[in-house]
Amino acid sequence: MVDIARDPKFLKQRRIKRIISTVIIVIVVAGISIFVSRLKPAPPTVDGGSVWPGQVQRGTMVRQVRGLGTLVPIEVRSIPAITAGRVVTIPVLPGTPVEPNTVLVQLANPDIMKALSDAQTQLKSAEADLANLKATLASSRLDQQSTLANTEAQYKTASLTSESDQNLLAKGLVARLDAESDAAKAQGLKQQIDYSRLKLASMKTSDAAQLASAEAKVAQSEAGVRLAQTQVDALTVRAGIKGLLEDLDMSSTGASTGTDQLQVGQYVTAGTTVARVVQPQKLKAEIKIAETDVRDVEIGQSASVDTHNGIVPGAVSRIDPNSVNGTVTVDVKLDGALPQGARPNLSVDGVVNIQTFKDVLYVGRPAFGQPHSTVSMFKISPDGKTGTRVQVELGAASVSTIQVLRGLHVGDWVVLSDTSTQDAHDQIRFSPAVAAVN
């Protein structure tokens, strides 16, 4: 086969076409690469049904702080064991309504019972000694009075005899010696009368002193009996007030621990608290508020307490000066009627109203927003299908709302739920669309 020579002009045109084609292909590939590199990734899809949306509003926003707590009685009577003893019976159990004379615990102590018996014996002995002394002193006074009366009778007789002797002596009918002897006898009897009267007066003073001493011993013995009887009576522990028996507990803190429940057979020392009686109609709420939130709480601020069966209005009445485990206890005095089922130690939610802002923009508090900070939030489109990231400046925060200073307007809808998984994206799609916006 014979080779045919090709025209050089044709070969040259063919090479030019190939070069042009190669250049065009390179330019197209480069353009496609640049275009593709400049394309943004498609927005990620988020389940619109799981989104928590919130709408920006204008109006009055009340700044609040919230805490968990319990209802506690205002009046609590801790009942101690006045005397030591062993628990014999526990007639009533916690939760029972009690009257002042209701017996809560019966104790037994043989030593105290013996002390009462000894005191009663001493009292009887002292009373017998007093009675015997009175009889003795009365007998002595009678003897002295009898002696005085006899001496006075003798003196009267001697005086008459002496007077008669003086008359007879003047007539010479009696010897002078006899007359003087009778006169001396009468004088001696008179002195005996004076002495007996002095002795009788002295006996009255002495008797009074002896009786006072004996009566003091009786009084002392009576006091001993009363003391012993009081100790015996104290073995019967009574409520003392009308109320509700909250607990039978030997804890020293005044709060039930559940580990020191009083049991029959236990020995209780004097002064140990064995029971607590409360007034169930007089309750307050003790709310534990985070120490970062409590700095603006003040006594007198309005509050509300949710018992899960009704909300009761109230006011802050006390703020504990100490912080425990990151919280501060705030007492709320309840002003309204307690709902049915309210009782001591019932778990409640408390809200304290700190401050009222009028005519401000606010929105529901987002899961990630802090007061007085700037955060990025997804603003939901009017059709609820997309969300665009915007920067929002936040102000004061409440329990469920937060003030909007910049970045949003009245009527805007934003995502309040956690969107941290979308931090790398400025736009998201909702499928299905967010229903609350439509």
Short mmCIF file of C-alpha atoms in Angstrom, two decimals, residues 76-82 92-95 103-105 237-240 244-252 254-256 260-263 271-278:
data_model
loop_
_atom_site.label_atom_id
_atom_site.label_comp_id
_atom_site.label_asym_id
_atom_site.label_seq_id
_atom_site.Cartn_x
_atom_site.Cartn_y
_atom_site.Cartn_z
CA VAL A 76 -42.64 24.26 116.51
CA ARG A 77 -42.57 22.99 120.08
CA SER A 78 -39.70 20.68 120.89
CA ILE A 79 -40.65 18.53 123.85
CA PRO A 80 -37.74 17.29 125.96
CA ALA A 81 -37.63 14.56 128.57
CA ILE A 82 -37.48 16.45 131.87
CA VAL A 92 -49.56 8.05 119.64
CA LEU A 93 -47.63 8.15 116.37
CA PRO A 94 -46.45 11.07 114.19
CA GLY A 95 -49.23 12.70 112.20
CA VAL A 103 -49.65 11.59 126.45
CA LEU A 104 -46.90 11.18 123.86
CA VAL A 105 -44.38 8.99 125.68
CA VAL A 237 -44.41 13.25 128.47
CA ARG A 238 -47.37 15.33 127.26
CA ALA A 239 -47.87 17.49 124.18
CA GLY A 240 -48.33 20.75 126.08
CA LEU A 244 -50.02 17.93 115.18
CA LEU A 245 -47.40 15.47 116.37
CA GLU A 246 -44.69 15.94 113.74
CA ASP A 247 -42.17 13.42 114.97
CA LEU A 248 -40.93 11.20 117.80
CA ASP A 249 -37.23 11.62 117.38
CA MET A 250 -34.13 11.87 119.57
CA SER A 251 -32.03 13.92 117.12
CA SER A 252 -30.24 16.90 118.63
CA GLY A 254 -34.37 19.59 115.88
CA ALA A 255 -34.93 18.07 112.45
CA SER A 256 -36.04 14.53 111.83
CA ASP A 260 -33.09 8.37 115.73
CA GLN A 261 -36.74 7.38 115.90
CA LEU A 262 -37.86 6.78 119.47
CA GLN A 263 -38.39 3.12 120.28
CA GLY A 271 -33.03 17.16 128.39
CA THR A 272 -33.20 15.00 125.27
CA THR A 273 -35.84 16.12 122.77
CA VAL A 274 -38.23 13.22 122.24
CA ALA A 275 -41.04 14.83 120.25
CA ARG A 276 -42.06 17.86 118.21
CA VAL A 277 -45.55 19.29 117.98
CA VAL A 278 -46.39 21.82 115.27
#
